[in-house]
Amino acid sequence: MSDMDINFLHTMVLREAESDSIQEIDPNLYRTIAEFLGNLKRQEYDGVENKIKESIIDMAAELTGILIATRIEKASSALGSNISSLLDEEKFILDAQEEQHERMEIILSAATNGRSKFLESISQKHKTRLVIVRFLKNVDELIGADMEKYGPFQTEDIAAIPYENAQALISKDAVTRVRWDD
């Protein structure tokens, strides 16, 4: 699909929004959008042309978000839409929702069945699981939620630190989380 432009994307979003079922679309759509936007972002313009380029980028990003949200909402609805029409990227999103539902059921079951030690174990594992962060500021050595020493760290260092510590540093704008797709 090399004919990607803002009009094509707009038409695709309208078609999806006007239908009750999930529409069949090119399985490479999101990669095509990424290539389209990547190429557009690499182009250098001045003045009005640059403002137009930025507006097209913003519109394409907004339309892509609407398309994803619409398709995921249909798949998540009680209507039981045919999820075989979803793209792999959209199934990736649904997998996370299923995981969230499963975790909620685990916590509910443990709480209602008096399994406080199990809940304590889940809490401790969550607080101490390591996450990867990139440091935005220098940070002195710290004691992790797992009672291990971490650091000191310099700006732009990347490290795996306990989740609880990462959250505290994120709230202070000292680190940013690095995800597998960054």
CSV table of N, CA and C in Angstrom, one decimal:
chain,number,residue,atom,x,y,z
A,1,MET,N,0.9,-1.2,0.0
A,1,MET,CA,0.0,0.0,0.0
A,1,MET,C,0.9,1.2,0.0
A,2,SER,N,1.2,1.8,-1.2
A,2,SER,CA,2.1,2.9,-1.2
A,2,SER,C,1.3,4.2,-1.5
A,3,ASP,N,0.0,4.1,-1.6
A,3,ASP,CA,-0.9,5.3,-1.9
A,3,ASP,C,-1.4,6.0,-0.6
A,4,MET,N,-0.6,5.9,0.5
A,4,MET,CA,-1.0,6.4,1.7
A,4,MET,C,-1.0,8.0,1.7
A,5,ASP,N,-2.1,8.6,2.0
A,5,ASP,CA,-2.1,10.0,2.2
A,5,ASP,C,-3.2,10.3,3.2
A,6,ILE,N,-3.3,11.6,3.6
A,6,ILE,CA,-4.3,12.0,4.6
A,6,ILE,C,-5.7,11.7,4.2
A,7,ASN,N,-6.0,11.8,2.9
A,7,ASN,CA,-7.4,11.6,2.4
A,7,ASN,C,-7.7,10.1,2.5
A,8,PHE,N,-6.8,9.2,2.1
A,8,PHE,CA,-7.0,7.8,2.2
A,8,PHE,C,-7.3,7.4,3.7
A,9,LEU,N,-6.5,7.9,4.6
A,9,LEU,CA,-6.6,7.6,6.0
A,9,LEU,C,-8.0,8.1,6.5
A,10,HIS,N,-8.3,9.3,6.1
A,10,HIS,CA,-9.6,9.9,6.6
A,10,HIS,C,-10.8,9.0,6.1
A,11,THR,N,-10.7,8.6,4.8
A,11,THR,CA,-11.8,7.7,4.3
A,11,THR,C,-11.8,6.4,5.0
A,12,MET,N,-10.7,5.8,5.4
A,12,MET,CA,-10.6,4.6,6.1
A,12,MET,C,-11.3,4.7,7.5
A,13,VAL,N,-11.0,5.8,8.2
A,13,VAL,CA,-11.6,6.1,9.5
A,13,VAL,C,-13.1,6.2,9.4
A,14,LEU,N,-13.6,7.0,8.4
A,14,LEU,CA,-15.0,7.1,8.2
A,14,LEU,C,-15.7,5.8,7.9
A,15,ARG,N,-15.1,5.0,7.0
A,15,ARG,CA,-15.7,3.7,6.7
A,15,ARG,C,-15.8,2.8,8.0
A,16,GLU,N,-14.7,2.9,8.8
A,16,GLU,CA,-14.7,2.1,10.0
A,16,GLU,C,-15.8,2.6,11.0
A,17,ALA,N,-15.9,3.9,11.1
A,17,ALA,CA,-16.8,4.5,12.1
A,17,ALA,C,-18.3,4.3,11.6
A,18,GLU,N,-18.5,4.2,10.4
A,18,GLU,CA,-19.9,4.0,9.9
A,18,GLU,C,-20.4,2.6,9.9
A,19,SER,N,-19.5,1.7,10.2
A,19,SER,CA,-19.9,0.3,10.1
A,19,SER,C,-20.0,-0.3,11.6
A,20,ASP,N,-20.9,-1.2,11.8
A,20,ASP,CA,-21.0,-1.9,13.1
A,20,ASP,C,-20.0,-3.0,13.3
A,21,SER,N,-19.5,-3.5,12.2
A,21,SER,CA,-18.5,-4.6,12.3
A,21,SER,C,-17.1,-4.1,12.0
A,22,ILE,N,-16.1,-4.8,12.4
A,22,ILE,CA,-14.7,-4.5,12.2
A,22,ILE,C,-14.4,-4.7,10.7
A,23,GLN,N,-13.9,-3.7,10.0
A,23,GLN,CA,-13.7,-3.8,8.6
A,23,GLN,C,-12.4,-4.5,8.3
A,24,GLU,N,-12.4,-5.2,7.1
A,24,GLU,CA,-11.2,-5.8,6.6
A,24,GLU,C,-10.3,-4.7,6.1
A,25,ILE,N,-9.0,-4.6,6.6
A,25,ILE,CA,-8.1,-3.6,6.1
A,25,ILE,C,-6.8,-4.3,5.8
A,26,ASP,N,-5.9,-3.6,5.1
A,26,ASP,CA,-4.6,-4.1,4.8
A,26,ASP,C,-3.8,-4.5,6.1
A,27,PRO,N,-3.3,-5.7,6.2
A,27,PRO,CA,-2.6,-6.1,7.4
A,27,PRO,C,-1.4,-5.3,7.7
A,28,ASN,N,-0.9,-4.5,6.7
A,28,ASN,CA,0.3,-3.7,6.9
A,28,ASN,C,0.0,-2.2,7.1
A,29,LEU,N,-1.3,-1.9,7.4
A,29,LEU,CA,-1.7,-0.6,7.5
A,29,LEU,C,-0.9,0.3,8.5
A,30,TYR,N,-0.7,-0.2,9.7
A,30,TYR,CA,0.0,0.7,10.7
A,30,TYR,C,1.5,0.9,10.3
A,31,ARG,N,2.1,-0.1,9.7
A,31,ARG,CA,3.4,0.0,9.2
A,31,ARG,C,3.5,1.0,8.1
A,32,THR,N,2.5,1.0,7.2
A,32,THR,CA,2.4,1.9,6.1
A,32,THR,C,2.2,3.4,6.6
A,33,ILE,N,1.4,3.5,7.6
A,33,ILE,CA,1.2,4.8,8.2
A,33,ILE,C,2.5,5.3,8.9
A,34,ALA,N,3.2,4.4,9.5
A,34,ALA,CA,4.5,4.7,10.2
A,34,ALA,C,5.5,5.2,9.1
A,35,GLU,N,5.5,4.5,8.0
A,35,GLU,CA,6.4,4.9,6.9
A,35,GLU,C,6.0,6.2,6.3
A,36,PHE,N,4.7,6.4,6.1
A,36,PHE,CA,4.2,7.7,5.6
A,36,PHE,C,4.6,8.9,6.5
A,37,LEU,N,4.4,8.7,7.8
A,37,LEU,CA,4.7,9.8,8.7
A,37,LEU,C,6.2,9.9,8.9
A,38,GLY,N,6.9,8.8,8.9
A,38,GLY,CA,8.4,8.9,9.0
A,38,GLY,C,9.0,9.7,7.9
A,39,ASN,N,8.5,9.4,6.7
A,39,ASN,CA,9.0,10.1,5.5
A,39,ASN,C,8.6,11.6,5.5
A,40,LEU,N,7.4,11.8,6.0
A,40,LEU,CA,7.0,13.2,6.0
A,40,LEU,C,7.8,14.0,7.1
A,41,LYS,N,8.0,13.4,8.2
A,41,LYS,CA,8.8,14.1,9.3
A,41,LYS,C,10.2,14.3,8.8
A,42,ARG,N,10.8,13.5,8.0
A,42,ARG,CA,12.2,13.7,7.5
A,42,ARG,C,12.3,14.8,6.5
A,43,GLN,N,11.2,15.2,5.9
A,43,GLN,CA,11.2,16.3,4.9
A,43,GLN,C,11.4,17.6,5.6
A,44,GLU,N,12.2,18.4,5.0
A,44,GLU,CA,12.5,19.8,5.6
A,44,GLU,C,11.8,20.8,4.7
A,45,TYR,N,11.0,21.6,5.4
A,45,TYR,CA,10.4,22.8,4.7
A,45,TYR,C,10.5,24.0,5.6
A,46,ASP,N,10.3,25.1,5.0
A,46,ASP,CA,10.3,26.4,5.7
A,46,ASP,C,8.9,27.0,5.7
A,47,GLY,N,8.7,27.9,6.6
A,47,GLY,CA,7.5,28.7,6.7
A,47,GLY,C,6.2,28.0,6.6
A,48,VAL,N,5.3,28.4,5.7
A,48,VAL,CA,4.0,27.9,5.6
A,48,VAL,C,4.0,26.4,5.2
A,49,GLU,N,4.9,26.0,4.4
A,49,GLU,CA,5.0,24.6,4.0
A,49,GLU,C,5.3,23.7,5.2
A,50,ASN,N,6.1,24.2,6.1
A,50,ASN,CA,6.4,23.4,7.3
A,50,ASN,C,5.2,23.3,8.2
A,51,LYS,N,4.4,24.4,8.3
A,51,LYS,CA,3.2,24.4,9.1
A,51,LYS,C,2.2,23.4,8.5
A,52,ILE,N,2.1,23.4,7.2
A,52,ILE,CA,1.2,22.4,6.5
A,52,ILE,C,1.6,21.0,6.8
A,53,LYS,N,2.9,20.8,6.7
A,53,LYS,CA,3.5,19.4,7.0
A,53,LYS,C,3.1,19.0,8.4
A,54,GLU,N,3.4,19.9,9.4
A,54,GLU,CA,3.1,19.6,10.8
A,54,GLU,C,1.6,19.3,11.0
A,55,SER,N,0.7,20.1,10.3
A,55,SER,CA,-0.7,19.9,10.4
A,55,SER,C,-1.1,18.5,9.9
A,56,ILE,N,-0.5,18.1,8.7
A,56,ILE,CA,-0.8,16.8,8.2
A,56,ILE,C,-0.3,15.7,9.1
A,57,ILE,N,0.8,15.9,9.7
A,57,ILE,CA,1.3,14.9,10.7
A,57,ILE,C,0.4,14.8,11.9
A,58,ASP,N,-0.1,15.9,12.4
A,58,ASP,CA,-1.0,15.9,13.5
A,58,ASP,C,-2.3,15.3,13.1
A,59,MET,N,-2.9,15.6,12.0
A,59,MET,CA,-4.1,15.0,11.5
A,59,MET,C,-4.0,13.5,11.3
A,60,ALA,N,-2.9,13.1,10.7
A,60,ALA,CA,-2.7,11.6,10.5
A,60,ALA,C,-2.6,10.9,11.9
A,61,ALA,N,-1.9,11.5,12.8
A,61,ALA,CA,-1.8,10.9,14.1
A,61,ALA,C,-3.1,10.8,14.8
A,62,GLU,N,-3.9,11.8,14.7
A,62,GLU,CA,-5.2,11.9,15.3
A,62,GLU,C,-6.2,10.8,14.6
A,63,LEU,N,-6.1,10.8,13.3
A,63,LEU,CA,-6.9,9.8,12.6
A,63,LEU,C,-6.5,8.4,12.9
A,64,THR,N,-5.3,8.1,13.0
A,64,THR,CA,-4.8,6.8,13.4
A,64,THR,C,-5.3,6.4,14.8
A,65,GLY,N,-5.2,7.3,15.7
A,65,GLY,CA,-5.7,7.1,17.1
A,65,GLY,C,-7.2,6.8,17.1
A,66,ILE,N,-8.0,7.5,16.3
A,66,ILE,CA,-9.4,7.3,16.2
A,66,ILE,C,-9.7,5.9,15.6
A,67,LEU,N,-8.9,5.5,14.5
A,67,LEU,CA,-9.1,4.2,13.9
A,67,LEU,C,-8.8,3.1,14.9
A,68,ILE,N,-7.7,3.2,15.6
A,68,ILE,CA,-7.4,2.1,16.6
A,68,ILE,C,-8.4,2.1,17.6
A,69,ALA,N,-8.8,3.2,18.2
A,69,ALA,CA,-9.8,3.2,19.3
A,69,ALA,C,-11.1,2.7,18.8
A,70,THR,N,-11.6,3.0,17.6
A,70,THR,CA,-12.8,2.5,17.1
A,70,THR,C,-12.8,1.0,16.9
A,71,ARG,N,-11.7,0.5,16.4
A,71,ARG,CA,-11.6,-0.9,16.1
A,71,ARG,C,-11.5,-1.7,17.4
A,72,ILE,N,-10.8,-1.2,18.4
A,72,ILE,CA,-10.6,-1.9,19.7
A,72,ILE,C,-11.9,-1.8,20.4
A,73,GLU,N,-12.6,-0.7,20.4
A,73,GLU,CA,-13.9,-0.6,21.0
A,73,GLU,C,-14.9,-1.6,20.5
A,74,LYS,N,-14.9,-1.8,19.1
A,74,LYS,CA,-15.8,-2.8,18.5
A,74,LYS,C,-15.4,-4.2,19.0
A,75,ALA,N,-14.2,-4.5,19.0
A,75,ALA,CA,-13.7,-5.8,19.4
A,75,ALA,C,-14.0,-6.1,20.9
A,76,SER,N,-14.0,-5.0,21.7
A,76,SER,CA,-14.2,-5.2,23.2
A,76,SER,C,-15.7,-5.2,23.5
A,77,SER,N,-16.5,-4.7,22.6
A,77,SER,CA,-17.9,-4.6,23.0
A,77,SER,C,-18.6,-6.0,23.2
A,78,ALA,N,-19.7,-5.9,23.8
A,78,ALA,CA,-20.5,-7.2,24.1
A,78,ALA,C,-21.1,-7.7,22.9
A,79,LEU,N,-21.0,-7.0,21.8
A,79,LEU,CA,-21.6,-7.5,20.5
A,79,LEU,C,-20.8,-8.6,20.0
A,80,GLY,N,-19.6,-8.9,20.5
A,80,GLY,CA,-18.8,-10.0,20.0
A,80,GLY,C,-18.4,-9.9,18.6
A,81,SER,N,-17.9,-8.8,18.2
A,81,SER,CA,-17.5,-8.6,16.8
A,81,SER,C,-16.5,-9.6,16.4
A,82,ASN,N,-16.3,-9.8,15.2
A,82,ASN,CA,-15.4,-10.8,14.7
A,82,ASN,C,-14.0,-10.3,14.8
A,83,ILE,N,-13.2,-10.7,15.8
A,83,ILE,CA,-11.9,-10.2,16.0
A,83,ILE,C,-10.9,-10.7,15.0
A,84,SER,N,-11.3,-11.7,14.1
A,84,SER,CA,-10.3,-12.2,13.1
A,84,SER,C,-10.0,-11.1,12.1
A,85,SER,N,-10.8,-10.0,12.1
A,85,SER,CA,-10.5,-8.9,11.2
A,85,SER,C,-9.5,-7.9,11.8
A,86,LEU,N,-9.2,-8.1,13.0
A,86,LEU,CA,-8.2,-7.2,13.7
A,86,LEU,C,-6.8,-7.4,13.1
A,87,LEU,N,-6.0,-6.4,13.1
A,87,LEU,CA,-4.6,-6.5,12.7
A,87,LEU,C,-3.8,-7.0,13.9
A,88,ASP,N,-2.6,-7.5,13.7
A,88,ASP,CA,-1.8,-8.0,14.8
A,88,ASP,C,-1.5,-6.9,15.8
A,89,GLU,N,-1.3,-5.7,15.4
A,89,GLU,CA,-1.1,-4.6,16.4
A,89,GLU,C,-2.3,-4.4,17.3
A,90,GLU,N,-3.5,-4.6,16.7
A,90,GLU,CA,-4.7,-4.4,17.5
A,90,GLU,C,-4.9,-5.6,18.5
A,91,LYS,N,-4.5,-6.8,18.0
A,91,LYS,CA,-4.6,-7.9,18.9
A,91,LYS,C,-3.6,-7.8,20.1
A,92,PHE,N,-2.5,-7.1,19.8
A,92,PHE,CA,-1.5,-6.8,20.9
A,92,PHE,C,-2.2,-6.0,22.0
A,93,ILE,N,-3.0,-5.0,21.6
A,93,ILE,CA,-3.7,-4.2,22.5
A,93,ILE,C,-4.7,-5.0,23.3
A,94,LEU,N,-5.5,-5.8,22.6
A,94,LEU,CA,-6.4,-6.7,23.3
A,94,LEU,C,-5.8,-7.6,24.3
A,95,ASP,N,-4.6,-8.2,24.0
A,95,ASP,CA,-3.9,-9.1,24.9
A,95,ASP,C,-3.7,-8.4,26.2
A,96,ALA,N,-3.3,-7.1,26.2
A,96,ALA,CA,-3.1,-6.4,27.4
A,96,ALA,C,-4.4,-6.2,28.2
A,97,GLN,N,-5.5,-6.0,27.5
A,97,GLN,CA,-6.8,-5.9,28.2
A,97,GLN,C,-7.1,-7.2,28.9
A,98,GLU,N,-6.9,-8.3,28.2
A,98,GLU,CA,-7.2,-9.7,28.8
A,98,GLU,C,-6.3,-9.9,30.0
A,99,GLU,N,-5.0,-9.5,29.9
A,99,GLU,CA,-4.1,-9.7,31.0
A,99,GLU,C,-4.6,-8.9,32.2
A,100,GLN,N,-5.1,-7.7,32.0
A,100,GLN,CA,-5.6,-6.8,33.0
A,100,GLN,C,-6.8,-7.5,33.7
A,101,HIS,N,-7.7,-8.0,32.9
A,101,HIS,CA,-8.9,-8.7,33.4
A,101,HIS,C,-8.5,-9.9,34.3
A,102,GLU,N,-7.5,-10.7,33.8
A,102,GLU,CA,-7.1,-11.9,34.5
A,102,GLU,C,-6.5,-11.5,35.9
A,103,ARG,N,-5.7,-10.4,35.9
A,103,ARG,CA,-5.1,-9.9,37.1
A,103,ARG,C,-6.1,-9.5,38.1
A,104,MET,N,-7.2,-8.8,37.6
A,104,MET,CA,-8.2,-8.3,38.4
A,104,MET,C,-8.9,-9.5,39.1
A,105,GLU,N,-9.2,-10.6,38.3
A,105,GLU,CA,-9.8,-11.8,38.9
A,105,GLU,C,-8.9,-12.5,39.9
A,106,ILE,N,-7.6,-12.5,39.7
A,106,ILE,CA,-6.7,-13.1,40.7
A,106,ILE,C,-6.8,-12.3,42.0
A,107,ILE,N,-6.7,-11.0,41.9
A,107,ILE,CA,-6.8,-10.2,43.2
A,107,ILE,C,-8.1,-10.4,43.8
A,108,LEU,N,-9.2,-10.3,43.1
A,108,LEU,CA,-10.5,-10.5,43.7
A,108,LEU,C,-10.6,-11.8,44.3
A,109,SER,N,-10.2,-12.9,43.7
A,109,SER,CA,-10.3,-14.2,44.2
A,109,SER,C,-9.5,-14.3,45.5
A,110,ALA,N,-8.2,-13.8,45.5
A,110,ALA,CA,-7.4,-13.9,46.7
A,110,ALA,C,-8.0,-13.1,47.8
A,111,ALA,N,-8.5,-11.9,47.5
A,111,ALA,CA,-9.1,-11.1,48.6
A,111,ALA,C,-10.4,-11.7,49.2
A,112,THR,N,-11.2,-12.3,48.3
A,112,THR,CA,-12.5,-12.9,48.8
A,112,THR,C,-12.3,-14.3,49.4
A,113,ASN,N,-11.1,-14.9,49.2
A,113,ASN,CA,-10.8,-16.2,49.8
A,113,ASN,C,-9.8,-16.1,50.9
A,114,GLY,N,-9.6,-14.9,51.4
A,114,GLY,CA,-8.7,-14.8,52.6
A,114,GLY,C,-7.3,-15.1,52.4
A,115,ARG,N,-6.8,-14.9,51.2
A,115,ARG,CA,-5.4,-15.3,50.9
A,115,ARG,C,-4.5,-14.1,51.0
A,116,SER,N,-4.4,-13.5,52.2
A,116,SER,CA,-3.6,-12.3,52.4
A,116,SER,C,-2.1,-12.5,52.1
A,117,LYS,N,-1.5,-13.6,52.4
A,117,LYS,CA,-0.1,-13.9,52.2
A,117,LYS,C,0.2,-13.8,50.7
A,118,PHE,N,-0.8,-14.4,49.9
A,118,PHE,CA,-0.6,-14.4,48.4
A,118,PHE,C,-0.7,-12.9,47.9
A,119,LEU,N,-1.6,-12.1,48.5
A,119,LEU,CA,-1.7,-10.7,48.0
A,119,LEU,C,-0.4,-10.0,48.4
A,120,GLU,N,0.1,-10.3,49.6
A,120,GLU,CA,1.4,-9.6,50.0
A,120,GLU,C,2.5,-10.0,49.1
A,121,SER,N,2.5,-11.3,48.7
A,121,SER,CA,3.6,-11.7,47.7
A,121,SER,C,3.5,-11.0,46.4
A,122,ILE,N,2.2,-10.9,45.9
A,122,ILE,CA,2.0,-10.2,44.6
A,122,ILE,C,2.5,-8.7,44.7
A,123,SER,N,2.1,-8.1,45.8
A,123,SER,CA,2.5,-6.7,46.1
A,123,SER,C,4.0,-6.6,46.1
A,124,GLN,N,4.7,-7.4,46.8
A,124,GLN,CA,6.2,-7.3,46.9
A,124,GLN,C,6.8,-7.6,45.6
A,125,LYS,N,6.4,-8.6,44.9
A,125,LYS,CA,6.9,-8.9,43.5
A,125,LYS,C,6.8,-7.7,42.6
A,126,HIS,N,5.6,-7.1,42.7
A,126,HIS,CA,5.3,-5.9,41.8
A,126,HIS,C,6.2,-4.8,42.1
A,127,LYS,N,6.4,-4.5,43.4
A,127,LYS,CA,7.2,-3.3,43.8
A,127,LYS,C,8.7,-3.5,43.4
A,128,THR,N,9.1,-4.8,43.5
A,128,THR,CA,10.6,-5.0,43.3
A,128,THR,C,10.9,-5.5,41.9
A,129,ARG,N,9.9,-5.7,41.0
A,129,ARG,CA,10.3,-6.2,39.7
A,129,ARG,C,11.1,-5.1,39.0
A,130,LEU,N,12.1,-5.5,38.2
A,130,LEU,CA,12.9,-4.5,37.6
A,130,LEU,C,12.3,-3.9,36.3
A,131,VAL,N,12.5,-2.6,36.2
A,131,VAL,CA,12.1,-2.0,35.0
A,131,VAL,C,13.3,-1.2,34.4
A,132,ILE,N,13.3,-1.0,33.2
A,132,ILE,CA,14.4,-0.3,32.6
A,132,ILE,C,14.1,1.2,32.4
A,133,VAL,N,15.0,2.0,32.9
A,133,VAL,CA,14.8,3.5,32.8
A,133,VAL,C,16.0,4.2,32.2
A,134,ARG,N,15.8,5.4,31.7
A,134,ARG,CA,16.9,6.2,31.2
A,134,ARG,C,16.9,7.4,32.1
A,135,PHE,N,18.1,7.8,32.7
A,135,PHE,CA,18.2,8.9,33.6
A,135,PHE,C,18.2,10.2,32.9
A,136,LEU,N,17.4,11.1,33.4
A,136,LEU,CA,17.3,12.5,32.8
A,136,LEU,C,18.1,13.4,33.6
A,137,LYS,N,18.5,13.0,34.8
A,137,LYS,CA,19.3,13.8,35.7
A,137,LYS,C,20.3,12.9,36.4
A,138,ASN,N,21.3,13.5,37.0
A,138,ASN,CA,22.2,12.7,37.9
A,138,ASN,C,21.5,12.3,39.1
A,139,VAL,N,21.6,11.0,39.5
A,139,VAL,CA,21.0,10.5,40.7
A,139,VAL,C,22.0,9.8,41.6
A,140,ASP,N,22.0,10.1,42.8
A,140,ASP,CA,23.0,9.5,43.8
A,140,ASP,C,22.5,8.0,44.0
A,141,GLU,N,23.4,7.3,44.6
A,141,GLU,CA,23.1,5.9,44.9
A,141,GLU,C,21.8,5.8,45.7
A,142,LEU,N,21.0,4.8,45.4
A,142,LEU,CA,19.8,4.6,46.1
A,142,LEU,C,19.6,3.2,46.6
A,143,ILE,N,18.8,3.0,47.6
A,143,ILE,CA,18.5,1.7,48.1
A,143,ILE,C,17.1,1.3,47.5
A,144,GLY,N,17.1,0.2,46.7
A,144,GLY,CA,15.9,-0.2,46.0
A,144,GLY,C,14.9,-0.8,46.9
A,145,ALA,N,13.7,-0.9,46.4
A,145,ALA,CA,12.6,-1.6,47.2
A,145,ALA,C,13.0,-3.0,47.5
A,146,ASP,N,13.9,-3.6,46.8
A,146,ASP,CA,14.4,-4.9,47.1
A,146,ASP,C,15.6,-4.9,48.0
A,147,MET,N,15.9,-3.8,48.6
A,147,MET,CA,17.0,-3.6,49.6
A,147,MET,C,18.4,-3.7,49.0
A,148,GLU,N,18.5,-3.7,47.7
A,148,GLU,CA,19.8,-3.7,47.0
A,148,GLU,C,20.2,-2.3,46.7
A,149,LYS,N,21.5,-2.0,46.5
A,149,LYS,CA,22.0,-0.7,46.2
A,149,LYS,C,22.1,-0.6,44.6
A,150,TYR,N,21.7,0.6,44.2
A,150,TYR,CA,21.7,1.0,42.8
A,150,TYR,C,22.3,2.3,42.6
A,151,GLY,N,23.2,2.4,41.6
A,151,GLY,CA,23.8,3.7,41.2
A,151,GLY,C,25.1,3.9,41.9
A,152,PRO,N,25.6,5.1,41.8
A,152,PRO,CA,25.0,6.4,41.3
A,152,PRO,C,24.9,6.4,39.8
A,153,PHE,N,24.0,7.3,39.3
A,153,PHE,CA,23.7,7.3,37.9
A,153,PHE,C,24.0,8.7,37.3
A,154,GLN,N,24.4,8.8,36.1
A,154,GLN,CA,24.6,10.0,35.4
A,154,GLN,C,23.5,10.2,34.3
A,155,THR,N,23.3,11.4,33.9
A,155,THR,CA,22.3,11.7,32.9
A,155,THR,C,22.6,10.9,31.7
A,156,GLU,N,21.5,10.3,31.1
A,156,GLU,CA,21.5,9.4,30.0
A,156,GLU,C,22.0,7.9,30.3
A,157,ASP,N,22.3,7.6,31.5
A,157,ASP,CA,22.5,6.2,31.9
A,157,ASP,C,21.2,5.5,31.7
A,158,ILE,N,21.4,4.2,31.4
A,158,ILE,CA,20.2,3.3,31.3
A,158,ILE,C,20.5,2.2,32.3
A,159,ALA,N,19.4,1.9,33.1
A,159,ALA,CA,19.6,0.9,34.2
A,159,ALA,C,18.3,0.2,34.5
A,160,ALA,N,18.4,-1.0,35.0
A,160,ALA,CA,17.2,-1.7,35.5
A,160,ALA,C,17.1,-1.5,37.0
A,161,ILE,N,16.0,-0.9,37.5
A,161,ILE,CA,15.8,-0.6,38.9
A,161,ILE,C,14.4,-1.1,39.3
A,162,PRO,N,14.2,-1.3,40.6
A,162,PRO,CA,12.8,-1.8,41.0
A,162,PRO,C,11.7,-0.8,40.6
A,163,TYR,N,10.6,-1.3,40.3
A,163,TYR,CA,9.4,-0.6,39.8
A,163,TYR,C,9.1,0.6,40.8
A,164,GLU,N,9.0,0.3,42.1
A,164,GLU,CA,8.7,1.3,43.1
A,164,GLU,C,9.6,2.5,43.0
A,165,ASN,N,10.9,2.2,42.9
A,165,ASN,CA,11.9,3.3,42.8
A,165,ASN,C,11.8,4.0,41.5
A,166,ALA,N,11.5,3.3,40.4
A,166,ALA,CA,11.4,3.9,39.1
A,166,ALA,C,10.2,4.9,39.2
A,167,GLN,N,9.1,4.5,39.8
A,167,GLN,CA,7.9,5.4,39.8
A,167,GLN,C,8.2,6.6,40.6
A,168,ALA,N,8.9,6.5,41.7
A,168,ALA,CA,9.3,7.7,42.5
A,168,ALA,C,10.2,8.6,41.7
A,169,LEU,N,11.1,8.1,40.9
A,169,LEU,CA,12.0,8.9,40.1
A,169,LEU,C,11.3,9.5,38.9
A,170,ILE,N,10.3,8.8,38.3
A,170,ILE,CA,9.5,9.3,37.2
A,170,ILE,C,8.8,10.5,37.7
A,171,SER,N,8.2,10.4,38.9
A,171,SER,CA,7.4,11.6,39.4
A,171,SER,C,8.2,12.8,39.7
A,172,LYS,N,9.5,12.6,39.8
A,172,LYS,CA,10.5,13.7,40.0
A,172,LYS,C,11.1,14.2,38.7
A,173,ASP,N,10.7,13.6,37.6
A,173,ASP,CA,11.2,13.9,36.3
A,173,ASP,C,12.7,13.6,36.2
A,174,ALA,N,13.2,12.6,37.0
A,174,ALA,CA,14.6,12.2,37.0
A,174,ALA,C,14.9,11.1,36.1
A,175,VAL,N,13.9,10.3,35.7
A,175,VAL,CA,14.1,9.2,34.8
A,175,VAL,C,12.8,9.1,33.9
A,176,THR,N,13.0,8.4,32.8
A,176,THR,CA,11.9,8.0,31.9
A,176,THR,C,12.0,6.5,31.7
A,177,ARG,N,10.8,5.9,31.6
A,177,ARG,CA,10.8,4.5,31.4
A,177,ARG,C,11.2,4.1,30.0
A,178,VAL,N,12.0,3.1,29.8
A,178,VAL,CA,12.4,2.7,28.5
A,178,VAL,C,11.5,1.4,28.2
A,179,ARG,N,10.8,1.4,27.2
A,179,ARG,CA,9.9,0.3,26.8
A,179,ARG,C,10.6,-0.5,25.7
A,180,TRP,N,10.2,-1.7,25.5
A,180,TRP,CA,10.9,-2.6,24.5
A,180,TRP,C,10.8,-2.1,23.1
A,181,ASP,N,9.8,-1.2,22.8
A,181,ASP,CA,9.7,-0.7,21.5
A,181,ASP,C,10.3,0.7,21.3
A,182,ASP,N,11.0,1.3,22.3
A,182,ASP,CA,11.6,2.6,22.2
A,182,ASP,C,12.9,2.5,21.4
